Amino acid sequence: MEPHLRAKGTNFYTIGLSYKKADEEIRGHFSINEEAKIAILKQAKEEGVEALLVTSTCNRTELYGFAQHPFQLIKLLCEHTHGTVEEFEKVAYVHKNAKAISHLFKVGTGLDSQILGDFEIISQLKLSFKTSKKMQLANPFMERLINAVIQASKRIKNETEISSGATSVSFASVQYILKNVTDISNKNILLFGTGKIGRNTCENLIKHTKNDHIILINRTKGKAEKIAGKFNLVVKDYANIQAEIKSSDIMIVATGAQHPTISKHLIHATKPLLILDLSIPKNVSEDVRELSNVTLIHLDHLSKITDDTLERRKKHIPHAEKIIDEVKVEFDSWLETRKFAPTIKALKHKLTTLKEVEIDQQRKKLANFNQEQADLISDRIIQKITNHFANHLKDDSISADDSIELIQRVFHLQNR
């Protein structure tokens, strides 16, 4: 498979790091916001990278793309994040060609997620591909591969129960609260940050805690007001955060800042305060642990919550892997077709050239020569000939490489 993955002397690579070997601090060093993503793609384009996909979530940061050497992608990542090459080498992984493809299938279908069956990553991949395509960094290979992963993800979600039960990061946080906080419906809850995780957490809070006095705060007040309107909640200005923290029993931080937004200097309450930090990088400073009344729980702790739901999900892994294999067979078949497509295209060009020469000669010889009819008949013959060769090259019982070499030699072809 590998030779025809290459584009202009390059190979398809996945480089990245995830929760498996990198803790939240290291993942924070390599997190990529939207501005950094655009900068990486822009530089990649300037450096002649043909196709590149950039993803960054709370659990992983990965680059998928064509390069002459994986260090080309590693360099792009390190130059646009706070991470170093030395840090990357300690916790990273690099996959090439077929292994890179398999890895993307596992990631996109939730099999590699920190919480098994979490399908939020597929939305991230879709958005990342849309950005790459907009910046003209998505070739046919990348588009076909992403579509195949999306197809596999949909089938696994519909045909298995691997995503049954809510165990996303947002639900895990609510589950932790339910298990560790008594009389939850009467507690004052402050949600700081209303991005995707914040929105999901808010929805789960309302659904599972029966608490109707949740306060929302966001740096951009308008975003919080949209969510508040949906759930009939109260929104407060960011300027009031210190006062709101003081009156809260539980604070959930789900902001997207690159540095901590909550520190002990903002906390002046003496009653118990539970803080859940769902952000990568960490948005709650470790110094809050110095306050005896504060309990700080971070994302990684929440993600390790294992319950009966996750155990049940594991039983569906073999079925999910079978679906991936079925979709990959179709993708690999298309890939094989790409392998000989240049030869078929060159053959068709050669036959068309021969046709045009012959028709030109006959037109000079015959007074009543019907060129339109001759073009129609000869084009149909050329199409049938090239179809026969294409079908022959698709035959698993023959060596496509040997056949391609023979066709090129017989017809003196130069791939176009």
PDB file of N, CA and C in Angstrom, residues 17-73:
ATOM      1  N   LEU A  17       0.546  13.872  20.314  1.00  0.00           N
ATOM      2  CA  LEU A  17       0.632  13.395  21.692  1.00  0.00           C
ATOM      3  C   LEU A  17      -0.776  13.366  22.257  1.00  0.00           C
ATOM      4  N   SER A  18      -0.986  12.504  23.250  1.00  0.00           N
ATOM      5  CA  SER A  18      -2.324  12.378  23.819  1.00  0.00           C
ATOM      6  C   SER A  18      -2.244  12.089  25.308  1.00  0.00           C
ATOM      7  N   TYR A  19      -3.414  11.950  25.905  1.00  0.00           N
ATOM      8  CA  TYR A  19      -3.533  11.670  27.340  1.00  0.00           C
ATOM      9  C   TYR A  19      -2.813  10.391  27.758  1.00  0.00           C
ATOM     10  N   LYS A  20      -2.520   9.495  26.807  1.00  0.00           N
ATOM     11  CA  LYS A  20      -1.928   8.204  27.153  1.00  0.00           C
ATOM     12  C   LYS A  20      -0.530   8.345  27.754  1.00  0.00           C
ATOM     13  N   LYS A  21       0.242   9.301  27.260  1.00  0.00           N
ATOM     14  CA  LYS A  21       1.597   9.487  27.776  1.00  0.00           C
ATOM     15  C   LYS A  21       1.875  10.907  28.256  1.00  0.00           C
ATOM     16  N   ALA A  22       1.044  11.853  27.836  1.00  0.00           N
ATOM     17  CA  ALA A  22       1.277  13.261  28.192  1.00  0.00           C
ATOM     18  C   ALA A  22       0.244  13.716  29.213  1.00  0.00           C
ATOM     19  N   ASP A  23       0.710  14.219  30.355  1.00  0.00           N
ATOM     20  CA  ASP A  23      -0.240  14.702  31.362  1.00  0.00           C
ATOM     21  C   ASP A  23      -0.813  16.045  30.925  1.00  0.00           C
ATOM     22  N   GLU A  24      -1.748  16.566  31.735  1.00  0.00           N
ATOM     23  CA  GLU A  24      -2.458  17.778  31.318  1.00  0.00           C
ATOM     24  C   GLU A  24      -1.521  18.968  31.155  1.00  0.00           C
ATOM     25  N   GLU A  25      -0.440  19.013  31.933  1.00  0.00           N
ATOM     26  CA  GLU A  25       0.499  20.136  31.826  1.00  0.00           C
ATOM     27  C   GLU A  25       1.228  20.119  30.486  1.00  0.00           C
ATOM     28  N   ILE A  26       1.731  18.950  30.103  1.00  0.00           N
ATOM     29  CA  ILE A  26       2.430  18.828  28.818  1.00  0.00           C
ATOM     30  C   ILE A  26       1.461  19.048  27.658  1.00  0.00           C
ATOM     31  N   ARG A  27       0.257  18.494  27.783  1.00  0.00           N
ATOM     32  CA  ARG A  27      -0.736  18.702  26.711  1.00  0.00           C
ATOM     33  C   ARG A  27      -1.046  20.183  26.572  1.00  0.00           C
ATOM     34  N   GLY A  28      -1.032  20.885  27.705  1.00  0.00           N
ATOM     35  CA  GLY A  28      -1.260  22.324  27.673  1.00  0.00           C
ATOM     36  C   GLY A  28      -0.176  23.064  26.906  1.00  0.00           C
ATOM     37  N   HIS A  29       1.069  22.589  27.045  1.00  0.00           N
ATOM     38  CA  HIS A  29       2.182  23.214  26.311  1.00  0.00           C
ATOM     39  C   HIS A  29       1.976  23.124  24.799  1.00  0.00           C
ATOM     40  N   PHE A  30       1.329  22.033  24.356  1.00  0.00           N
ATOM     41  CA  PHE A  30       1.175  21.792  22.914  1.00  0.00           C
ATOM     42  C   PHE A  30      -0.241  22.082  22.409  1.00  0.00           C
ATOM     43  N   SER A  31      -1.080  22.677  23.248  1.00  0.00           N
ATOM     44  CA  SER A  31      -2.443  22.973  22.791  1.00  0.00           C
ATOM     45  C   SER A  31      -2.405  24.054  21.712  1.00  0.00           C
ATOM     46  N   ILE A  32      -3.337  23.941  20.781  1.00  0.00           N
ATOM     47  CA  ILE A  32      -3.362  24.848  19.625  1.00  0.00           C
ATOM     48  C   ILE A  32      -4.712  25.547  19.566  1.00  0.00           C
ATOM     49  N   ASN A  33      -4.711  26.872  19.686  1.00  0.00           N
ATOM     50  CA  ASN A  33      -5.953  27.615  19.505  1.00  0.00           C
ATOM     51  C   ASN A  33      -6.152  27.890  18.017  1.00  0.00           C
ATOM     52  N   GLU A  34      -7.252  28.535  17.693  1.00  0.00           N
ATOM     53  CA  GLU A  34      -7.599  28.743  16.284  1.00  0.00           C
ATOM     54  C   GLU A  34      -6.554  29.595  15.557  1.00  0.00           C
ATOM     55  N   GLU A  35      -6.036  30.604  16.248  1.00  0.00           N
ATOM     56  CA  GLU A  35      -5.023  31.487  15.646  1.00  0.00           C
ATOM     57  C   GLU A  35      -3.750  30.709  15.312  1.00  0.00           C
ATOM     58  N   ALA A  36      -3.329  29.842  16.247  1.00  0.00           N
ATOM     59  CA  ALA A  36      -2.122  29.042  16.017  1.00  0.00           C
ATOM     60  C   ALA A  36      -2.346  28.028  14.897  1.00  0.00           C
ATOM     61  N   LYS A  37      -3.561  27.486  14.835  1.00  0.00           N
ATOM     62  CA  LYS A  37      -3.871  26.520  13.776  1.00  0.00           C
ATOM     63  C   LYS A  37      -3.710  27.162  12.397  1.00  0.00           C
ATOM     64  N   ILE A  38      -4.261  28.362  12.257  1.00  0.00           N
ATOM     65  CA  ILE A  38      -4.156  29.079  10.977  1.00  0.00           C
ATOM     66  C   ILE A  38      -2.690  29.362  10.653  1.00  0.00           C
ATOM     67  N   ALA A  39      -1.915  29.741  11.670  1.00  0.00           N
ATOM     68  CA  ALA A  39      -0.487  30.045  11.464  1.00  0.00           C
ATOM     69  C   ALA A  39       0.280  28.805  11.017  1.00  0.00           C
ATOM     70  N   ILE A  40      -0.048  27.653  11.603  1.00  0.00           N
ATOM     71  CA  ILE A  40       0.604  26.391  11.213  1.00  0.00           C
ATOM     72  C   ILE A  40       0.280  26.055   9.761  1.00  0.00           C
ATOM     73  N   LEU A  41      -0.994  26.169   9.412  1.00  0.00           N
ATOM     74  CA  LEU A  41      -1.417  25.849   8.038  1.00  0.00           C
ATOM     75  C   LEU A  41      -0.779  26.810   7.025  1.00  0.00           C
ATOM     76  N   LYS A  42      -0.727  28.071   7.401  1.00  0.00           N
ATOM     77  CA  LYS A  42      -0.135  29.074   6.505  1.00  0.00           C
ATOM     78  C   LYS A  42       1.334  28.785   6.255  1.00  0.00           C
ATOM     79  N   GLN A  43       2.073  28.485   7.332  1.00  0.00           N
ATOM     80  CA  GLN A  43       3.495  28.181   7.172  1.00  0.00           C
ATOM     81  C   GLN A  43       3.701  26.884   6.390  1.00  0.00           C
ATOM     82  N   ALA A  44       2.844  25.905   6.652  1.00  0.00           N
ATOM     83  CA  ALA A  44       2.939  24.625   5.928  1.00  0.00           C
ATOM     84  C   ALA A  44       2.768  24.845   4.433  1.00  0.00           C
ATOM     85  N   LYS A  45       1.828  25.689   4.073  1.00  0.00           N
ATOM     86  CA  LYS A  45       1.586  25.990   2.654  1.00  0.00           C
ATOM     87  C   LYS A  45       2.801  26.673   2.040  1.00  0.00           C
ATOM     88  N   GLU A  46       3.385  27.595   2.787  1.00  0.00           N
ATOM     89  CA  GLU A  46       4.585  28.302   2.300  1.00  0.00           C
ATOM     90  C   GLU A  46       5.753  27.344   2.111  1.00  0.00           C
ATOM     91  N   GLU A  47       5.802  26.297   2.938  1.00  0.00           N
ATOM     92  CA  GLU A  47       6.890  25.322   2.861  1.00  0.00           C
ATOM     93  C   GLU A  47       6.611  24.199   1.858  1.00  0.00           C
ATOM     94  N   GLY A  48       5.475  24.289   1.156  1.00  0.00           N
ATOM     95  CA  GLY A  48       5.187  23.324   0.101  1.00  0.00           C
ATOM     96  C   GLY A  48       4.506  22.045   0.547  1.00  0.00           C
ATOM     97  N   VAL A  49       3.975  22.040   1.772  1.00  0.00           N
ATOM     98  CA  VAL A  49       3.226  20.857   2.231  1.00  0.00           C
ATOM     99  C   VAL A  49       1.953  20.754   1.402  1.00  0.00           C
ATOM    100  N   GLU A  50       1.690  19.553   0.885  1.00  0.00           N
ATOM    101  CA  GLU A  50       0.556  19.386  -0.027  1.00  0.00           C
ATOM    102  C   GLU A  50      -0.784  19.335   0.704  1.00  0.00           C
ATOM    103  N   ALA A  51      -0.827  18.658   1.836  1.00  0.00           N
ATOM    104  CA  ALA A  51      -2.076  18.531   2.590  1.00  0.00           C
ATOM    105  C   ALA A  51      -1.747  18.390   4.073  1.00  0.00           C
ATOM    106  N   LEU A  52      -2.543  19.061   4.924  1.00  0.00           N
ATOM    107  CA  LEU A  52      -2.280  19.007   6.360  1.00  0.00           C
ATOM    108  C   LEU A  52      -3.577  19.215   7.132  1.00  0.00           C
ATOM    109  N   LEU A  53      -3.750  18.404   8.173  1.00  0.00           N
ATOM    110  CA  LEU A  53      -4.901  18.506   9.063  1.00  0.00           C
ATOM    111  C   LEU A  53      -4.368  18.727  10.478  1.00  0.00           C
ATOM    112  N   VAL A  54      -4.893  19.738  11.169  1.00  0.00           N
ATOM    113  CA  VAL A  54      -4.423  20.071  12.519  1.00  0.00           C
ATOM    114  C   VAL A  54      -5.580  19.923  13.497  1.00  0.00           C
ATOM    115  N   THR A  55      -5.397  19.096  14.536  1.00  0.00           N
ATOM    116  CA  THR A  55      -6.435  18.938  15.545  1.00  0.00           C
ATOM    117  C   THR A  55      -5.838  19.168  16.929  1.00  0.00           C
ATOM    118  N   SER A  56      -6.640  19.793  17.793  1.00  0.00           N
ATOM    119  CA  SER A  56      -6.198  19.997  19.168  1.00  0.00           C
ATOM    120  C   SER A  56      -7.418  20.009  20.074  1.00  0.00           C
ATOM    121  N   THR A  57      -7.486  19.039  20.982  1.00  0.00           N
ATOM    122  CA  THR A  57      -8.571  18.966  21.954  1.00  0.00           C
ATOM    123  C   THR A  57      -7.950  18.911  23.344  1.00  0.00           C
ATOM    124  N   CYS A  58      -8.786  18.774  24.363  1.00  0.00           N
ATOM    125  CA  CYS A  58      -8.243  18.710  25.723  1.00  0.00           C
ATOM    126  C   CYS A  58      -7.441  17.436  25.941  1.00  0.00           C
ATOM    127  N   ASN A  59      -7.665  16.421  25.104  1.00  0.00           N
ATOM    128  CA  ASN A  59      -6.995  15.133  25.304  1.00  0.00           C
ATOM    129  C   ASN A  59      -5.856  14.845  24.331  1.00  0.00           C
ATOM    130  N   ARG A  60      -5.766  15.600  23.244  1.00  0.00           N
ATOM    131  CA  ARG A  60      -4.726  15.293  22.253  1.00  0.00           C
ATOM    132  C   ARG A  60      -4.448  16.495  21.352  1.00  0.00           C
ATOM    133  N   THR A  61      -3.250  16.511  20.792  1.00  0.00           N
ATOM    134  CA  THR A  61      -2.889  17.444  19.721  1.00  0.00           C
ATOM    135  C   THR A  61      -2.209  16.622  18.638  1.00  0.00           C
ATOM    136  N   GLU A  62      -2.704  16.735  17.405  1.00  0.00           N
ATOM    137  CA  GLU A  62      -2.164  15.915  16.311  1.00  0.00           C
ATOM    138  C   GLU A  62      -2.111  16.686  15.005  1.00  0.00           C
ATOM    139  N   LEU A  63      -1.099  16.360  14.197  1.00  0.00           N
ATOM    140  CA  LEU A  63      -0.999  16.858  12.827  1.00  0.00           C
ATOM    141  C   LEU A  63      -0.991  15.653  11.900  1.00  0.00           C
ATOM    142  N   TYR A  64      -1.837  15.694  10.875  1.00  0.00           N
ATOM    143  CA  TYR A  64      -1.880  14.654   9.847  1.00  0.00           C
ATOM    144  C   TYR A  64      -1.504  15.315   8.527  1.00  0.00           C
ATOM    145  N   GLY A  65      -0.477  14.822   7.867  1.00  0.00           N
ATOM    146  CA  GLY A  65      -0.126  15.462   6.610  1.00  0.00           C
ATOM    147  C   GLY A  65       1.002  14.781   5.867  1.00  0.00           C
ATOM    148  N   PHE A  66       1.275  15.287   4.680  1.00  0.00           N
ATOM    149  CA  PHE A  66       2.340  14.766   3.822  1.00  0.00           C
ATOM    150  C   PHE A  66       3.631  15.534   4.078  1.00  0.00           C
ATOM    151  N   ALA A  67       4.711  14.799   4.233  1.00  0.00           N
ATOM    152  CA  ALA A  67       6.008  15.428   4.473  1.00  0.00           C
ATOM    153  C   ALA A  67       7.117  14.493   3.998  1.00  0.00           C
ATOM    154  N   GLN A  68       8.280  15.078   3.703  1.00  0.00           N
ATOM    155  CA  GLN A  68       9.428  14.259   3.340  1.00  0.00           C
ATOM    156  C   GLN A  68       9.993  13.555   4.565  1.00  0.00           C
ATOM    157  N   HIS A  69       9.805  14.186   5.727  1.00  0.00           N
ATOM    158  CA  HIS A  69      10.272  13.611   6.991  1.00  0.00           C
ATOM    159  C   HIS A  69       9.342  14.118   8.094  1.00  0.00           C
ATOM    160  N   PRO A  70       9.006  13.284   9.093  1.00  0.00           N
ATOM    161  CA  PRO A  70       8.068  13.739  10.123  1.00  0.00           C
ATOM    162  C   PRO A  70       8.528  14.971  10.890  1.00  0.00           C
ATOM    163  N   PHE A  71       9.839  15.210  10.933  1.00  0.00           N
ATOM    164  CA  PHE A  71      10.331  16.368  11.680  1.00  0.00           C
ATOM    165  C   PHE A  71       9.807  17.673  11.087  1.00  0.00           C
ATOM    166  N   GLN A  72       9.472  17.651   9.810  1.00  0.00           N
ATOM    167  CA  GLN A  72       8.898  18.845   9.183  1.00  0.00           C
ATOM    168  C   GLN A  72       7.590  19.236   9.886  1.00  0.00           C
ATOM    169  N   LEU A  73       6.787  18.234  10.256  1.00  0.00           N
ATOM    170  CA  LEU A  73       5.528  18.486  10.964  1.00  0.00           C
ATOM    171  C   LEU A  73       5.766  18.783  12.440  1.00  0.00           C
TER     172      LEU A  73
END
